[in-house]
Amino acid sequence: SQGPRLMRMSYLAGAMLGLLCVACATPPDSAARVDDALFVLPGPFSEQTTLADLQAYFGRANVRIVEPGDNAGERRVVLFEADPSRRAFVEFHDAAKLAGVRSIAVRDAASRWRGKQGVHVGMSFAALQAANGKPFGYAGFDDSGRAWVHDQWSQSLDDSDSTLGRLDVGAGERMYFNVELALPDGGAGLPAGAYPRDDRPLSNDPRYPRLGELASVVAISASTSLDDEW
């Protein structure tokens, strides 16, 4: 009779619809939710972080290996290449084998990545010093209006000062936290004495009272050195 046959057909149609709904509800790997705790530098990363670790953290589809021909240099990895809010660049001490993480860098202004104490691309120089909790040292500015902070967060202000900056390497961390700074338009139009040139001053140097509002963070990164004894 037609009754049982129609019931079987209805059951099969319902089952197929259910499978389709499950497929639609499961996001593709590139859109899968990633724990916000992973978008922090240095976060859980270290020199020992492997390519497999990155694929497990962020999804294999979101970890692209860039070959030298595409990069005009060494092999590296790009995370979320097409998504400025999650993009990051990973370089290795052994680029050929993609082994030994050398650095993880973020440059996009719209990035959700954060550094220690919430440091982010676009933060002002003054806010960066406040985040560190004390003046820090830096190298710059060069002819392009760029400066860099690497392992200079805990400058001694006097003989009795042994305090650490909040952006220095903390307990359990295995990477340095770094910042790249820039002046608007590379410093064009600014008075000659508004900022240091090819120097290594402290961030609170009284010679540059406007620097706190002029300079800003254009990149954050975490890095390692083969000489680290962690």
Tab-separated table of C-alpha atoms in Angstrom:
chain	number	residue	atom	x	y	z
A	1	SER	CA	0.000	0.000	0.000
A	2	GLN	CA	0.960	3.647	-0.372
A	3	GLY	CA	0.807	4.397	3.392
A	4	PRO	CA	3.999	2.612	4.547
A	5	ARG	CA	5.857	3.735	1.438
A	6	LEU	CA	4.954	7.377	2.028
A	7	MET	CA	5.984	7.065	5.667
A	8	ARG	CA	9.403	5.685	4.654
A	9	MET	CA	9.892	8.478	2.133
A	10	SER	CA	8.946	11.088	4.722
A	11	TYR	CA	11.370	9.554	7.209
A	12	LEU	CA	14.216	9.577	4.656
A	13	ALA	CA	13.460	13.174	3.665
A	14	GLY	CA	13.461	14.221	7.321
A	15	ALA	CA	16.759	12.471	7.965
A	16	MET	CA	18.402	14.147	4.959
A	17	LEU	CA	17.086	17.551	6.060
A	18	GLY	CA	18.499	16.934	9.530
A	19	LEU	CA	21.933	16.140	8.094
A	20	LEU	CA	21.834	19.272	5.982
A	21	CYS	CA	20.943	21.370	9.019
A	22	VAL	CA	23.858	19.904	10.979
A	23	ALA	CA	26.198	20.679	8.106
A	24	CYS	CA	24.910	24.250	7.916
A	25	ALA	CA	25.290	24.728	11.663
A	26	THR	CA	28.911	23.555	11.662
A	27	PRO	CA	31.132	26.501	10.692
A	28	PRO	CA	33.983	25.945	8.238
A	29	ASP	CA	37.433	25.643	9.746
A	30	SER	CA	38.351	29.174	8.691
A	31	ALA	CA	35.388	30.598	10.621
A	32	ALA	CA	35.549	28.297	13.641
A	33	ARG	CA	35.710	30.089	16.972
A	34	VAL	CA	39.177	30.323	18.478
A	35	ASP	CA	39.710	30.920	22.181
A	36	ASP	CA	40.356	34.643	22.793
A	37	ALA	CA	43.203	33.682	25.140
A	38	LEU	CA	45.209	32.633	22.080
A	39	PHE	CA	45.168	36.148	20.608
A	40	VAL	CA	47.615	37.411	23.232
A	41	LEU	CA	51.375	37.954	22.985
A	42	PRO	CA	53.395	36.288	24.318
A	43	GLY	CA	50.457	34.263	25.668
A	44	PRO	CA	51.001	30.483	25.555
A	45	PHE	CA	53.653	30.635	22.834
A	46	SER	CA	57.372	29.909	23.080
A	47	GLU	CA	60.354	28.966	20.949
A	48	GLN	CA	59.182	25.356	21.289
A	49	THR	CA	55.766	26.060	19.740
A	50	THR	CA	55.520	23.872	16.634
A	51	LEU	CA	53.688	24.145	13.343
A	52	ALA	CA	51.407	21.360	14.568
A	53	ASP	CA	50.683	23.399	17.707
A	54	LEU	CA	49.677	26.413	15.612
A	55	GLN	CA	47.398	24.240	13.478
A	56	ALA	CA	45.808	22.780	16.606
A	57	TYR	CA	45.331	26.227	18.165
A	58	PHE	CA	43.944	28.051	15.132
A	59	GLY	CA	42.749	25.368	12.711
A	60	ARG	CA	44.801	23.901	9.877
A	61	ALA	CA	42.988	25.997	7.249
A	62	ASN	CA	44.036	29.206	9.036
A	63	VAL	CA	47.767	28.416	9.123
A	64	ARG	CA	49.369	29.111	5.746
A	65	ILE	CA	52.978	28.266	4.986
A	66	VAL	CA	54.551	31.016	2.884
A	67	GLU	CA	57.354	29.745	0.679
A	68	PRO	CA	60.436	31.848	-0.162
A	69	GLY	CA	59.183	32.520	-3.670
A	70	ASP	CA	56.037	34.125	-2.259
A	71	ASN	CA	57.900	36.032	0.436
A	72	ALA	CA	61.134	37.127	-1.273
A	73	GLY	CA	62.906	35.691	1.748
A	74	GLU	CA	62.642	32.799	4.186
A	75	ARG	CA	59.786	30.387	4.757
A	76	ARG	CA	57.338	31.581	7.361
A	77	VAL	CA	53.744	31.096	8.481
A	78	VAL	CA	50.799	33.476	8.272
A	79	LEU	CA	47.822	33.016	10.568
A	80	PHE	CA	44.414	34.065	9.209
A	81	GLU	CA	45.998	35.657	6.150
A	82	ALA	CA	42.764	37.159	4.788
A	83	ASP	CA	41.439	38.409	8.143
A	84	PRO	CA	43.047	41.661	9.385
A	85	SER	CA	41.386	41.218	12.770
A	86	ARG	CA	43.238	37.930	13.407
A	87	ARG	CA	46.253	38.026	11.083
A	88	ALA	CA	49.728	37.380	12.500
A	89	PHE	CA	53.109	36.523	11.013
A	90	VAL	CA	55.272	33.748	12.458
A	91	GLU	CA	59.001	33.440	11.716
A	92	PHE	CA	61.356	30.642	12.754
A	93	HIS	CA	65.005	30.239	13.678
A	94	ASP	CA	65.135	27.256	11.297
A	95	ALA	CA	63.024	28.608	8.465
A	96	ALA	CA	63.530	25.603	6.185
A	97	LYS	CA	62.085	23.244	8.801
A	98	LEU	CA	59.699	25.816	10.313
A	99	ALA	CA	61.184	24.968	13.695
A	100	GLY	CA	62.039	27.137	16.689
A	101	VAL	CA	59.691	30.133	16.764
A	102	ARG	CA	61.689	33.338	16.410
A	103	SER	CA	58.832	35.828	16.426
A	104	ILE	CA	55.083	36.301	16.171
A	105	ALA	CA	54.168	39.758	14.879
A	106	VAL	CA	50.918	41.702	14.448
A	107	ARG	CA	50.620	44.895	12.395
A	108	ASP	CA	46.947	45.446	11.588
A	109	ALA	CA	45.219	48.409	13.218
A	110	ALA	CA	41.952	46.458	13.441
A	111	SER	CA	43.578	43.457	15.096
A	112	ARG	CA	42.006	41.711	18.061
A	113	TRP	CA	45.490	40.572	19.139
A	114	ARG	CA	46.698	42.156	22.358
A	115	GLY	CA	50.009	42.254	24.119
A	116	LYS	CA	50.765	42.295	27.807
A	117	GLN	CA	48.640	44.774	29.766
A	118	GLY	CA	46.339	45.166	26.763
A	119	VAL	CA	48.931	46.844	24.536
A	120	HIS	CA	47.654	47.008	20.968
A	121	VAL	CA	48.364	48.484	17.561
A	122	GLY	CA	47.264	52.117	17.595
A	123	MET	CA	48.042	52.727	21.282
A	124	SER	CA	49.734	56.053	22.014
A	125	PHE	CA	53.288	56.341	23.283
A	126	ALA	CA	51.964	57.857	26.525
A	127	ALA	CA	49.514	54.994	27.058
A	128	LEU	CA	52.312	52.501	26.410
A	129	GLN	CA	54.401	54.013	29.214
A	130	ALA	CA	51.377	53.918	31.513
A	131	ALA	CA	50.846	50.238	30.651
A	132	ASN	CA	54.465	49.483	31.573
A	133	GLY	CA	54.148	51.265	34.905
A	134	LYS	CA	57.498	53.018	34.544
A	135	PRO	CA	59.616	54.672	31.843
A	136	PHE	CA	61.166	52.320	29.290
A	137	GLY	CA	64.067	52.533	26.880
A	138	TYR	CA	63.794	52.427	23.110
A	139	ALA	CA	65.914	52.735	19.979
A	140	GLY	CA	65.050	55.368	17.381
A	141	PHE	CA	63.737	57.186	15.608
A	142	ASP	CA	65.208	56.276	12.231
A	143	ASP	CA	64.896	58.149	8.942
A	144	SER	CA	61.463	56.586	8.397
A	145	GLY	CA	60.192	57.797	11.765
A	146	ARG	CA	60.286	54.334	13.367
A	147	ALA	CA	61.521	53.192	16.796
A	148	TRP	CA	61.630	49.877	18.633
A	149	VAL	CA	61.359	48.572	22.182
A	150	HIS	CA	62.971	45.198	22.880
A	151	ASP	CA	63.910	43.979	26.357
A	152	GLN	CA	64.077	47.580	27.626
A	153	TRP	CA	61.000	47.680	29.825
A	154	SER	CA	62.808	47.686	33.194
A	155	GLN	CA	65.240	50.583	33.032
A	156	SER	CA	66.751	51.566	36.403
A	157	LEU	CA	65.875	55.155	37.164
A	158	ASP	CA	68.437	55.362	39.966
A	159	ASP	CA	70.805	53.109	41.924
A	160	SER	CA	68.026	51.891	44.213
A	161	ASP	CA	65.483	51.156	41.479
A	162	SER	CA	65.092	47.408	40.931
A	163	THR	CA	61.431	47.397	39.882
A	164	LEU	CA	60.413	45.587	36.723
A	165	GLY	CA	58.228	47.104	34.064
A	166	ARG	CA	54.910	45.326	33.628
A	167	LEU	CA	55.769	44.590	29.994
A	168	ASP	CA	58.972	42.762	30.913
A	169	VAL	CA	59.182	38.960	30.780
A	170	GLY	CA	56.922	37.617	33.515
A	171	ALA	CA	56.786	34.384	35.458
A	172	GLY	CA	56.106	31.441	33.182
A	173	GLU	CA	56.633	33.418	29.969
A	174	ARG	CA	59.144	32.229	27.396
A	175	MET	CA	59.148	35.107	24.915
A	176	TYR	CA	60.075	38.786	24.980
A	177	PHE	CA	57.328	41.315	24.302
A	178	ASN	CA	58.294	43.943	21.718
A	179	VAL	CA	56.760	47.061	20.225
A	180	GLU	CA	57.397	49.044	17.060
A	181	LEU	CA	56.607	52.753	17.232
A	182	ALA	CA	56.035	55.307	14.497
A	183	LEU	CA	55.582	59.035	14.065
A	184	PRO	CA	52.747	60.435	11.944
A	185	ASP	CA	53.821	60.707	8.289
A	186	GLY	CA	57.249	59.425	9.290
A	187	GLY	CA	57.935	62.610	11.228
A	188	ALA	CA	57.482	64.877	8.215
A	189	GLY	CA	56.556	68.393	9.257
A	190	LEU	CA	57.592	67.932	12.879
A	191	PRO	CA	60.196	70.286	14.375
A	192	ALA	CA	63.719	68.866	14.409
A	193	GLY	CA	63.789	68.668	18.206
A	194	ALA	CA	60.367	67.066	18.648
A	195	TYR	CA	61.755	63.527	18.777
A	196	PRO	CA	65.116	61.755	19.113
A	197	ARG	CA	67.010	60.513	16.077
A	198	ASP	CA	69.021	57.299	16.118
A	199	ASP	CA	69.301	57.453	19.887
A	200	ARG	CA	68.473	55.248	22.909
A	201	PRO	CA	66.638	57.553	25.331
A	202	LEU	CA	64.085	56.831	28.022
A	203	SER	CA	60.403	57.289	27.286
A	204	ASN	CA	60.133	60.096	29.858
A	205	ASP	CA	63.035	62.136	28.460
A	206	PRO	CA	62.113	65.783	29.200
A	207	ARG	CA	63.635	66.901	25.891
A	208	TYR	CA	60.629	65.442	24.041
A	209	PRO	CA	57.515	66.522	25.955
A	210	ARG	CA	55.129	65.994	23.002
A	211	LEU	CA	56.305	62.500	22.088
A	212	GLY	CA	53.620	60.873	24.226
A	213	GLU	CA	50.937	62.187	21.893
A	214	LEU	CA	52.918	62.095	18.643
A	215	ALA	CA	54.196	58.510	18.519
A	216	SER	CA	52.023	55.406	18.495
A	217	VAL	CA	52.315	51.634	18.366
A	218	VAL	CA	52.275	50.256	14.802
A	219	ALA	CA	53.248	46.666	15.584
A	220	ILE	CA	53.427	44.305	18.541
A	221	SER	CA	55.395	41.092	18.640
A	222	ALA	CA	56.800	38.359	20.837
A	223	SER	CA	60.269	36.998	20.133
A	224	THR	CA	62.902	34.548	21.277
A	225	SER	CA	66.662	34.308	21.070
A	226	LEU	CA	68.694	31.157	20.670
A	227	ASP	CA	70.710	32.367	23.661
A	228	ASP	CA	67.710	32.317	26.016
A	229	GLU	CA	68.196	30.028	29.023
A	230	TRP	CA	64.557	29.417	29.918
